[in-house]
Amino acid sequence: MNLALSIAVDATLITLVLALAAFGLAIIYGLVGVINMGHGAMLTLGAYFAWATTTAGIPFGLAVLLSALGVCVVGLLFEHLVIRFFYDRPFETLLLTWAFFLIATEVIKIVFGTDFRNVESPLPGAYELAGLKIPAYRSAVAGFTLLLIGASAFVFFRTSIGIKIRALIQNREVASLLGLNIALTYKLVFGFGAFMAGLAGALIAPMLSIDPYIGNVFLVRSFFVVIVGGVGQLLSGTLLGSFFIGGSETLFALFTNQVVAQAAVFFIAIMILRFRPQGLIKGR
Amino acid sequence: MSETLSKQEKSVRRSRWGGETGVAMVVFALLALLPTVFSGYVIYILPQYMLFGLLAMSLGLLWGFGGILSFGQAAFFAVGGYAMGLMMQQALPVNAAYLGIIVAVLAGGGLAAIAGYFLFSAGVRATYFVLITLALSIIAEQIAVSQSQITGGWNGLFVDRMSLTFGPLGEVSLYGDVAFYYFVLPLIVLCYLGFRWLTLSKVGKVLVGIRENEDRVIALGFNVSAYKTLVFALSGGLAGFAGALYASQANFVSPSLAGVLFSTEVVVWVAIGGRASLLGALLGGILVSSLSNYLSAITPEYWQLLLGIIFILVIAFFKSGLSGAVVQLFQFLQRRRG
């Protein structure tokens, strides 16, 4: 019984951390149709910014916000210089954002070096609940993810900017005829996606040791979260996809090692794609 | 069939076959002369880059002609390499290297055929295909790491240089670098000619049709997913072949050969060399990988950075890469002269 409970807690925490990592990707892919292969590099950048700011003595909460803003600025610059000319060509944006990954990774290596870095956890240790040891920081991040997704749901479904964005997804031409500034909205969406990626990177930083390639681990997983959940299903899709990817990884890791578990998860994700190419929750 | 071709059609076909193939022959002739000028490290390392070029050509076939981009081409290369390594360890009554090459081609092509059939018949979108092939290369790398009792794990697998046996006629050792060089080069010429012929054949035309307008090709009654599976299998088999020879040349295979970073390096080679022609991809692989080796010794970070910037510029401005730019330059000069 206790084992089942602890597996459930583990799976929930992994699901929510993964949902946090995938959210920025889901926003950019779901709303403006760009497969952002630079997502992993944005996460890494967020983690390094968090390392730099906390090392400079800035308190953790503010450091996270600054890191996210920093990645947002980088993302906006990239969008303005390159991506905005290619919105209607998904294949090109895929390659261009991959080039962003290559360049960002090298810049990170030049600026920060290749040694492992650590961000000290603001909430070290674990607390006990119903006889279970629950890692404090991880659960705080999980709670924050829920809050964030809830807030996004509110913005998306209850505010005028949310209505505009949804109108844009449904019909670009009509939305532009109604006086919506398409170019600006796309830019805002891309910037917000980058912000979320930076936020996720900074929040994940205390959970692992940082190297220039940490984002890679999350890149493919995040993609599978998005396409397994269903593209354009920002909230429920991201959560459900994360549950499938993160949960099954927890489950497999019980019976075999981490490496085989990850391969198995990818394999399952490919199967789901094969038989439900639209994702579990059908998109537009 | 050939009786129905008009004279004009025949000459068009001949000139299409001629143009690039002629350039390719000059390139191959120059490569054949290199060992008379250089020796030592250059002749040791060049066959490796030519095999990288072959890997790039396998992607060029898939991407340039079928319009299918794979981020997992290195997975098939690594499968070929490991197949060769594992076969060479066996005590076989026949030349283990021959069997290794055959197994490598069949394994690379077979895996690609299975994955391709599975995905293309489901109509998986091109962009998703990229992601799935990326995952394939991660899976391949992880399997290579985790099954260490077979693959040697992170330490990799030592592979002997192969030798050529001709039954009772005797044996030629490829232990020397010049010998290996002259073993690899003709094979690459043959692969190039074979695949060049394929791209000019009916299959190649259907592939280009799929690249340009898939729906129309479906409407014309072609089994598009079968053609896509075929080209993916061929490209996987070619990558496996290159991997097998690479393993024997480098004496070594390791999990990073299957990895994401190496996989995407192949994409960069092909983009820069030019996906529109097999020769462009082949030369892109040879040139960019040799330049990478040379410059990453001098300035590793800045070279990778530069490569990333070149990649962006090529994707944004020169869709057909360097080879396309050269062709355009020639056409421009011809127009000015004519």
XYZ file of C-alpha atoms in Angstrom:
622
model
C 0.000 0.000 0.000
C 2.722 2.345 1.059
C 4.688 1.457 -2.049
C 1.731 2.202 -4.305
C 1.270 5.544 -2.601
C 4.897 6.492 -2.965
C 4.830 5.518 -6.635
C 1.749 7.688 -7.102
C 3.466 10.644 -5.447
C 6.598 10.114 -7.514
C 4.589 9.902 -10.707
C 2.608 13.029 -9.866
C 5.742 15.045 -9.153
C 7.454 13.855 -12.331
C 4.301 14.549 -14.339
C 4.062 18.121 -13.098
C 7.750 18.924 -13.525
C 7.570 17.538 -17.058
C 4.423 19.556 -17.735
C 6.309 22.654 -16.621
C 9.178 21.842 -18.980
C 6.829 21.138 -21.883
C 4.510 24.109 -21.413
C 6.603 26.664 -23.316
C 6.938 24.255 -26.192
C 3.207 23.548 -26.207
C 2.466 27.277 -26.336
C 4.742 28.004 -29.278
C 3.785 24.882 -31.216
C 0.102 24.998 -30.378
C -0.431 28.692 -31.016
C 1.929 29.743 -33.789
C 2.775 26.327 -35.267
C 6.535 26.542 -34.856
C 8.241 23.326 -33.811
C 10.764 24.936 -31.532
C 13.802 22.675 -31.610
C 15.551 25.386 -29.623
C 13.293 24.676 -26.644
C 15.950 22.543 -24.957
C 18.529 25.298 -25.365
C 16.065 27.807 -23.890
C 15.652 25.581 -20.819
C 19.426 25.270 -20.502
C 19.818 29.011 -20.863
C 17.239 29.559 -18.099
C 19.151 27.189 -15.830
C 22.452 28.967 -16.465
C 20.866 32.371 -15.916
C 19.513 31.083 -12.603
C 23.007 29.884 -11.685
C 24.540 33.242 -12.612
C 21.954 35.347 -10.779
C 21.860 33.252 -7.597
C 25.664 33.141 -7.544
C 25.593 36.940 -7.780
C 23.619 36.906 -4.532
C 20.152 37.640 -5.875
C 17.414 35.801 -3.890
C 16.052 32.724 -5.625
C 12.546 33.964 -6.464
C 13.808 37.119 -8.126
C 16.577 35.156 -9.835
C 14.012 32.856 -11.429
C 12.001 35.803 -12.699
C 15.108 37.510 -14.102
C 16.216 34.275 -15.800
C 12.833 33.856 -17.444
C 12.906 37.464 -18.624
C 16.424 36.982 -19.963
C 15.399 33.950 -22.027
C 12.301 35.867 -23.149
C 14.524 38.659 -24.507
C 16.755 36.145 -26.317
C 13.668 34.459 -27.761
C 12.175 37.749 -28.920
C 15.447 38.731 -30.582
C 15.601 35.414 -32.414
C 11.966 35.755 -33.447
C 12.509 39.277 -34.712
C 15.711 38.569 -36.606
C 14.843 35.179 -38.086
C 11.641 33.339 -37.269
C 9.067 35.978 -38.215
C 9.956 35.604 -41.889
C 9.214 31.876 -41.864
C 5.936 31.413 -39.952
C 4.170 29.825 -42.887
C 6.981 27.316 -43.511
C 7.037 24.786 -40.650
C 9.949 22.803 -42.058
C 12.198 25.839 -42.262
C 11.329 27.001 -38.753
C 12.170 23.530 -37.478
C 15.641 23.739 -38.990
C 16.157 27.350 -37.981
C 15.247 26.691 -34.364
C 17.642 23.726 -34.481
C 20.324 26.156 -35.605
C 19.323 28.282 -32.617
C 20.010 25.246 -30.436
C 23.470 24.764 -31.982
C 24.398 28.410 -31.603
C 22.960 28.862 -28.089
C 24.741 25.725 -26.882
C 28.082 26.967 -28.187
C 27.567 30.434 -26.708
C 26.730 28.817 -23.348
C 29.935 26.775 -23.587
C 31.979 29.881 -24.378
C 30.435 32.021 -21.631
C 29.940 29.479 -18.829
C 32.369 26.698 -19.712
C 31.541 22.998 -19.776
C 31.943 22.108 -16.072
C 28.943 21.050 -14.060
C 27.238 23.846 -12.127
C 24.875 23.624 -9.200
C 22.127 25.916 -8.046
C 21.476 25.547 -4.333
C 17.957 24.407 -3.562
C 15.946 27.103 -1.758
C 13.910 24.357 -0.041
C 16.292 21.537 0.797
C 15.206 18.298 2.382
C 11.864 16.568 2.550
C 8.784 16.623 4.698
C 6.757 13.728 5.940
C 3.127 13.218 5.012
C 1.128 10.098 5.891
C 4.365 8.239 6.451
C 5.819 9.271 3.089
C 8.927 11.348 2.571
C 8.138 14.018 -0.022
C 10.933 16.191 -1.408
C 10.095 19.750 -0.454
C 11.411 21.683 -3.436
C 10.064 19.285 -6.041
C 6.574 19.442 -4.586
C 6.726 23.230 -4.388
C 7.586 23.325 -8.088
C 4.757 20.880 -8.808
C 2.314 23.104 -6.967
C 3.610 26.115 -8.830
C 3.061 24.303 -12.155
C -0.582 23.701 -11.266
C -0.969 27.346 -10.367
C 0.682 28.431 -13.592
C -1.453 26.213 -15.783
C -4.555 27.373 -13.925
C -3.605 31.005 -14.447
C -2.941 30.377 -18.139
C -6.333 28.743 -18.437
C -7.896 31.836 -16.948
C -6.060 34.149 -19.356
C -6.814 31.893 -22.290
C -10.519 31.456 -21.684
C -11.607 34.498 -19.697
C -9.696 37.545 -20.949
C -9.842 39.519 -24.158
C -6.244 38.723 -25.110
C -7.097 35.031 -24.704
C -10.084 35.405 -27.021
C -7.896 37.189 -29.576
C -5.302 34.455 -29.479
C -7.943 31.748 -29.860
C -9.481 33.638 -32.761
C -6.064 33.770 -34.358
C -5.589 30.015 -34.067
C -8.983 29.282 -35.526
C -8.777 31.567 -38.506
C -5.826 33.764 -39.219
C -7.382 35.657 -42.131
C -10.629 36.538 -40.393
C -8.772 37.520 -37.233
C -6.607 39.899 -39.223
C -9.687 41.346 -40.945
C -11.095 42.064 -37.500
C -8.121 44.299 -36.923
C -5.924 41.934 -34.959
C -2.224 42.661 -35.350
C -1.040 39.229 -36.442
C 2.681 39.942 -36.456
C 2.595 41.423 -32.971
C 0.439 38.637 -31.539
C 2.784 35.994 -32.981
C 5.728 37.823 -31.476
C 4.036 37.986 -28.075
C 3.189 34.296 -28.187
C 6.749 33.348 -29.152
C 8.138 35.600 -26.423
C 5.777 34.129 -23.845
C 6.768 30.590 -24.872
C 10.434 31.511 -24.461
C 9.625 33.085 -21.081
C 7.984 29.857 -19.938
C 10.946 27.816 -21.163
C 13.325 30.069 -19.237
C 11.126 29.859 -16.151
C 11.061 26.069 -16.356
C 14.831 25.912 -16.832
C 15.459 28.138 -13.829
C 13.042 26.200 -11.611
C 14.462 22.831 -12.656
C 18.050 24.019 -12.109
C 18.207 23.174 -8.364
C 17.034 19.602 -9.080
C 20.023 18.568 -11.143
C 23.565 19.516 -11.992
C 23.707 21.838 -14.963
C 25.707 21.204 -18.097
C 25.305 22.689 -21.588
C 23.214 19.722 -22.746
C 20.637 19.332 -19.959
C 17.923 20.770 -22.184
C 18.322 17.904 -24.648
C 16.918 15.461 -22.133
C 13.773 17.522 -21.903
C 13.496 18.435 -25.580
C 12.343 15.098 -26.954
C 10.286 14.279 -23.868
C 8.541 17.625 -24.109
C 7.761 16.995 -27.753
C 6.235 13.668 -26.977
C 4.231 15.282 -24.197
C 2.835 17.757 -26.686
C 2.079 15.378 -29.513
C 0.849 12.552 -27.304
C -1.423 14.963 -25.463
C -2.646 16.587 -28.666
C -1.322 19.711 -30.347
C -3.245 22.842 -29.468
C -4.579 21.287 -26.272
C -2.475 23.575 -24.145
C -3.754 22.685 -20.723
C -5.411 19.291 -20.634
C -3.164 17.965 -23.424
C 0.034 19.021 -21.705
C -1.065 17.514 -18.400
C -2.295 14.275 -19.915
C 0.771 13.940 -22.157
C 3.073 14.567 -19.198
C 1.192 11.990 -17.206
C 1.687 9.411 -19.953
C 5.347 10.158 -20.547
C 6.360 10.887 -16.955
C 4.112 8.319 -15.333
C 5.112 5.440 -17.570
C 8.754 6.324 -17.037
C 8.296 6.073 -13.262
C 6.539 2.773 -13.700
C 9.143 1.265 -16.031
C 11.995 2.494 -13.869
C 10.656 0.262 -11.094
C 11.223 -2.882 -13.099
C 14.302 -2.062 -15.110
C 16.970 0.615 -15.246
C 16.467 4.237 -16.151
C 17.931 3.884 -19.628
C 15.681 1.051 -20.737
C 12.729 2.817 -19.125
C 13.331 5.910 -21.214
C 13.673 3.899 -24.416
C 10.450 2.095 -23.547
C 8.642 5.376 -22.999
C 9.745 6.695 -26.370
C 8.629 3.447 -27.931
C 5.185 3.761 -26.367
C 4.940 7.378 -27.482
C 5.729 6.308 -31.064
C 3.007 3.632 -30.843
C 0.466 6.192 -29.664
C 1.467 8.461 -32.541
C 1.100 5.605 -34.977
C -2.445 4.786 -33.938
C -3.608 8.204 -32.774
C -1.670 10.730 -34.856
C -3.898 13.500 -33.505
C -2.846 12.805 -29.954
C -4.938 11.434 -27.123
C -7.087 14.534 -26.953
C -8.089 15.420 -30.457
C -6.937 18.859 -31.516
C -8.344 21.203 -34.083
C 10.243 1.485 -73.285
C 13.160 3.126 -75.012
C 11.553 2.968 -78.467
C 8.800 5.260 -77.293
C 11.247 7.951 -76.226
C 11.701 10.668 -78.789
C 15.158 11.799 -79.783
C 14.722 14.969 -77.800
C 13.733 13.127 -74.666
C 16.751 10.898 -75.039
C 19.093 13.835 -75.303
C 17.473 15.531 -72.308
C 17.911 12.367 -70.296
C 21.516 12.036 -71.434
C 22.347 15.622 -70.520
C 20.713 15.234 -67.126
C 22.747 12.135 -66.497
C 25.836 13.811 -67.881
C 26.081 17.176 -66.154
C 26.427 16.222 -62.526
C 27.883 12.803 -63.219
C 30.679 14.439 -65.205
C 31.547 16.733 -62.334
C 31.386 13.772 -59.974
C 33.834 11.812 -62.148
C 36.314 14.699 -62.032
C 35.976 14.838 -58.251
C 36.483 11.090 -57.915
C 39.501 11.219 -60.234
C 41.042 13.931 -58.076
C 40.354 11.893 -54.959
C 41.999 8.899 -56.623
C 45.143 10.939 -57.270
C 45.432 12.290 -53.713
C 47.500 9.408 -52.260
C 50.195 10.157 -54.844
C 50.581 13.644 -53.353
C 49.762 13.175 -49.664
C 50.644 10.460 -47.219
C 50.330 9.784 -43.520
C 47.451 11.276 -41.553
C 45.576 12.709 -44.545
C 45.362 9.335 -46.219
C 44.438 7.674 -42.939
C 41.625 10.099 -42.162
C 40.199 10.854 -45.606
C 38.446 7.486 -46.056
C 36.649 8.217 -42.788
C 35.358 11.494 -44.164
C 34.416 9.855 -47.431
C 32.310 7.424 -45.398
C 30.751 10.367 -43.578
C 30.063 11.706 -47.062
C 28.334 8.436 -47.898
C 26.225 8.826 -44.754
C 25.383 12.366 -45.853
C 24.452 11.025 -49.294
C 22.040 8.572 -47.678
C 20.301 11.511 -46.029
C 20.533 13.534 -49.234
C 18.612 10.815 -51.047
C 15.893 10.842 -48.404
C 15.672 14.582 -47.801
C 16.558 15.985 -51.194
C 14.520 13.608 -53.330
C 11.790 12.326 -51.036
C 11.424 15.524 -49.031
C 11.649 13.418 -45.868
C 13.972 14.760 -43.201
C 15.453 12.322 -40.709
C 17.235 13.396 -37.546
C 18.149 9.784 -36.860
C 20.351 8.869 -39.783
C 23.281 8.226 -37.448
C 21.278 5.484 -35.738
C 21.505 3.362 -38.899
C 25.179 4.247 -39.286
C 25.801 3.043 -35.737
C 23.721 -0.103 -36.269
C 25.931 -0.854 -39.261
C 29.054 -0.185 -37.242
C 28.005 -2.436 -34.380
C 26.878 -5.158 -36.783
C 30.336 -5.125 -38.342
C 32.053 -5.149 -34.954
C 29.978 -8.022 -33.609
C 30.396 -10.120 -36.757
C 34.145 -9.609 -36.751
C 34.277 -11.055 -33.228
C 32.799 -14.340 -34.378
C 34.973 -17.176 -35.587
C 33.350 -17.854 -38.920
C 34.373 -20.194 -41.724
C 33.989 -17.324 -44.194
C 35.445 -13.818 -44.116
C 33.616 -12.265 -41.169
C 33.936 -8.779 -42.641
C 31.950 -9.728 -45.750
C 29.206 -11.091 -43.556
C 29.475 -8.003 -41.352
C 28.864 -5.718 -44.303
C 25.888 -7.759 -45.472
C 24.375 -7.848 -41.988
C 24.999 -4.101 -41.602
C 23.160 -3.275 -44.827
C 20.301 -5.632 -44.018
C 20.023 -4.396 -40.431
C 20.119 -0.702 -41.375
C 17.743 -1.171 -44.287
C 15.490 -3.574 -42.407
C 15.102 -1.331 -39.371
C 14.397 1.639 -41.606
C 11.886 -0.418 -43.586
C 10.032 -1.463 -40.439
C 10.021 2.035 -38.948
C 9.148 3.550 -42.329
C 6.317 1.136 -43.072
C 4.908 1.669 -39.631
C 5.001 5.455 -39.791
C 4.331 6.234 -43.443
C 1.379 3.885 -43.716
C -0.160 5.745 -40.770
C 0.360 9.017 -42.588
C 2.513 10.464 -39.811
C 3.250 14.088 -40.636
C 6.677 15.091 -41.946
C 7.413 17.244 -38.926
C 6.482 14.440 -36.528
C 8.667 12.104 -38.524
C 11.634 14.337 -37.712
C 10.890 14.038 -34.010
C 10.392 10.300 -34.135
C 13.693 9.784 -35.933
C 15.309 12.002 -33.298
C 13.855 9.677 -30.658
C 15.104 6.667 -32.660
C 18.656 7.915 -32.435
C 18.264 8.486 -28.684
C 16.906 4.961 -28.267
C 19.771 3.540 -30.342
C 22.318 5.416 -28.257
C 20.740 4.262 -25.020
C 20.614 0.663 -26.120
C 24.274 0.866 -27.123
C 25.105 2.250 -23.667
C 22.954 -0.067 -21.598
C 23.612 -3.417 -23.291
C 27.252 -3.243 -22.304
C 27.840 -7.009 -22.264
C 27.286 -6.959 -26.047
C 28.248 -3.445 -27.075
C 30.915 -2.582 -24.521
C 28.787 0.252 -23.151
C 30.446 3.648 -23.024
C 33.817 2.065 -23.765
C 32.646 1.032 -27.178
C 33.728 -1.891 -29.245
C 37.081 -2.563 -30.803
C 36.857 -3.549 -34.459
C 39.662 -5.045 -36.510
C 40.649 -3.769 -39.918
C 39.077 -6.048 -42.429
C 40.926 -7.873 -45.151
C 39.748 -8.932 -48.574
C 39.728 -12.612 -49.307
C 39.233 -14.119 -52.723
C 38.669 -17.753 -51.885
C 41.558 -19.860 -53.086
C 43.103 -16.872 -54.869
C 44.445 -15.395 -51.665
C 44.002 -12.470 -49.349
C 44.687 -8.735 -49.481
C 45.176 -7.015 -46.162
C 43.586 -3.595 -45.782
C 45.710 -2.883 -42.755
C 47.607 -0.191 -44.631
C 45.891 3.160 -45.029
C 46.554 3.471 -48.752
C 45.063 0.028 -49.302
C 41.960 0.976 -47.364
C 41.737 4.243 -49.268
C 41.681 2.460 -52.603
C 39.196 -0.030 -51.215
C 36.718 2.619 -50.047
C 36.911 5.045 -52.959
C 35.637 2.703 -55.710
C 32.827 1.558 -53.420
C 31.780 5.155 -52.959
C 31.895 5.727 -56.721
C 29.692 2.673 -57.217
C 27.223 3.775 -54.534
C 27.078 7.228 -56.049
C 26.459 5.913 -59.575
C 23.871 3.425 -58.376
C 21.890 5.959 -56.418
C 22.315 8.581 -59.123
C 20.798 6.130 -61.551
C 17.972 5.524 -59.106
C 17.167 9.216 -58.760
C 16.977 9.557 -62.545
C 14.773 6.494 -62.888
C 11.017 6.384 -62.541
C 11.318 5.834 -58.804
C 13.319 9.038 -58.481
C 10.720 10.978 -60.456
C 7.919 9.705 -58.235
C 9.946 10.705 -55.183
C 10.456 14.208 -56.502
C 6.725 14.305 -57.193
C 6.018 13.345 -53.591
C 8.391 16.047 -52.410
C 6.737 18.691 -54.560
C 3.092 17.744 -54.191
C 2.223 14.626 -52.287
C -1.534 14.909 -52.727
C -1.257 15.057 -56.488
C 0.937 11.954 -56.596
C -1.633 10.143 -54.453
C -4.356 11.312 -56.826
C -2.349 9.891 -59.744
C -2.703 6.499 -58.111
C 0.776 5.945 -56.717
C 1.227 4.122 -53.455
C 3.032 6.987 -51.797
C 3.702 5.291 -48.485
C 5.336 2.351 -50.299
C 7.667 4.701 -52.181
C 8.520 6.564 -48.992
C 9.190 3.309 -47.166
C 11.384 2.168 -50.052
C 13.509 5.290 -50.071
C 13.812 5.267 -46.283
C 14.899 1.610 -46.366
C 17.438 2.304 -49.122
C 18.796 5.242 -47.214
C 18.969 3.222 -43.986
C 20.769 0.420 -45.810
C 23.280 2.846 -47.306
C 23.864 4.416 -43.886
C 24.410 0.944 -42.423
C 26.889 0.129 -45.195
C 28.831 3.325 -44.501
C 28.769 2.531 -40.787
C 30.185 -0.964 -41.295
C 33.107 0.333 -43.345
C 33.636 3.151 -40.868
C 33.870 0.720 -37.961
C 36.553 -1.241 -39.753
C 38.435 1.876 -40.810
C 38.359 3.608 -37.422
C 38.861 0.285 -35.548
C 36.174 1.433 -33.149
C 32.479 2.024 -32.589
C 30.967 3.863 -29.639
C 27.445 4.884 -28.572
C 28.021 8.508 -29.546
C 27.942 7.393 -33.195
C 24.207 6.847 -32.763
C 23.685 9.960 -30.710
C 21.570 12.998 -31.332
C 24.521 15.310 -31.816
C 26.132 13.203 -34.513
C 22.754 12.604 -36.127
C 22.094 16.282 -36.499
C 25.627 16.952 -37.673
C 24.660 14.908 -40.717
C 21.728 17.244 -41.308
C 24.097 20.222 -41.192
C 26.474 18.587 -43.711
C 23.680 17.920 -46.157
C 22.120 21.365 -45.748
C 25.448 23.056 -46.404
C 26.540 20.747 -49.218
C 23.160 20.912 -50.882
C 20.287 18.496 -50.626
C 19.232 18.913 -54.237
C 22.007 16.680 -55.546
C 23.603 13.490 -54.270
C 27.039 14.843 -55.154
C 26.310 17.997 -53.131
C 25.410 15.939 -50.064
C 28.426 13.645 -50.535
C 30.833 16.558 -50.860
C 29.094 18.407 -48.014
C 29.772 15.427 -45.765
C 33.404 15.120 -46.849
C 34.239 18.822 -46.756
C 32.380 19.936 -43.646
C 33.524 16.960 -41.585
C 37.159 17.409 -42.609
C 36.929 21.137 -41.964
C 35.323 20.385 -38.577
C 38.195 18.113 -37.662
C 40.777 20.661 -38.759
C 39.190 23.741 -37.198
C 37.948 22.151 -33.997
C 41.580 21.427 -33.176
C 42.349 25.138 -33.467
C 39.203 26.784 -32.161
C 36.591 24.237 -31.093
C 33.921 26.552 -29.633
C 34.096 29.244 -32.245
C 34.087 26.773 -35.098
C 30.882 25.115 -33.872
C 29.372 28.559 -33.409
C 30.362 29.529 -36.935
C 28.914 26.286 -38.257
C 25.621 27.091 -36.546
C 25.548 30.540 -38.129
C 26.391 29.140 -41.576
C 23.588 26.610 -41.076
C 21.084 29.413 -40.336
C 22.210 31.398 -43.367
C 21.999 28.382 -45.683
C 18.506 27.434 -44.492
C 17.295 31.026 -44.749
C 18.909 32.061 -48.027
C 20.353 29.086 -49.963
C 17.819 26.332 -49.802
C 19.905 24.177 -52.132
C 23.182 24.718 -50.325
C 26.624 25.183 -51.836
C 26.040 22.856 -54.769
C 22.891 24.771 -55.659
C 24.790 28.057 -55.434
C 27.484 26.728 -57.789
C 24.859 25.589 -60.287
C 23.183 28.995 -60.129
C 26.515 30.709 -60.659
C 27.188 28.617 -63.762
C 23.741 29.327 -65.140
C 24.268 33.015 -64.509
C 27.623 33.021 -66.302
C 26.191 31.037 -69.206
C 23.350 33.488 -69.606
C 25.746 36.412 -69.641
C 27.950 34.758 -72.242
C 25.036 33.561 -74.394
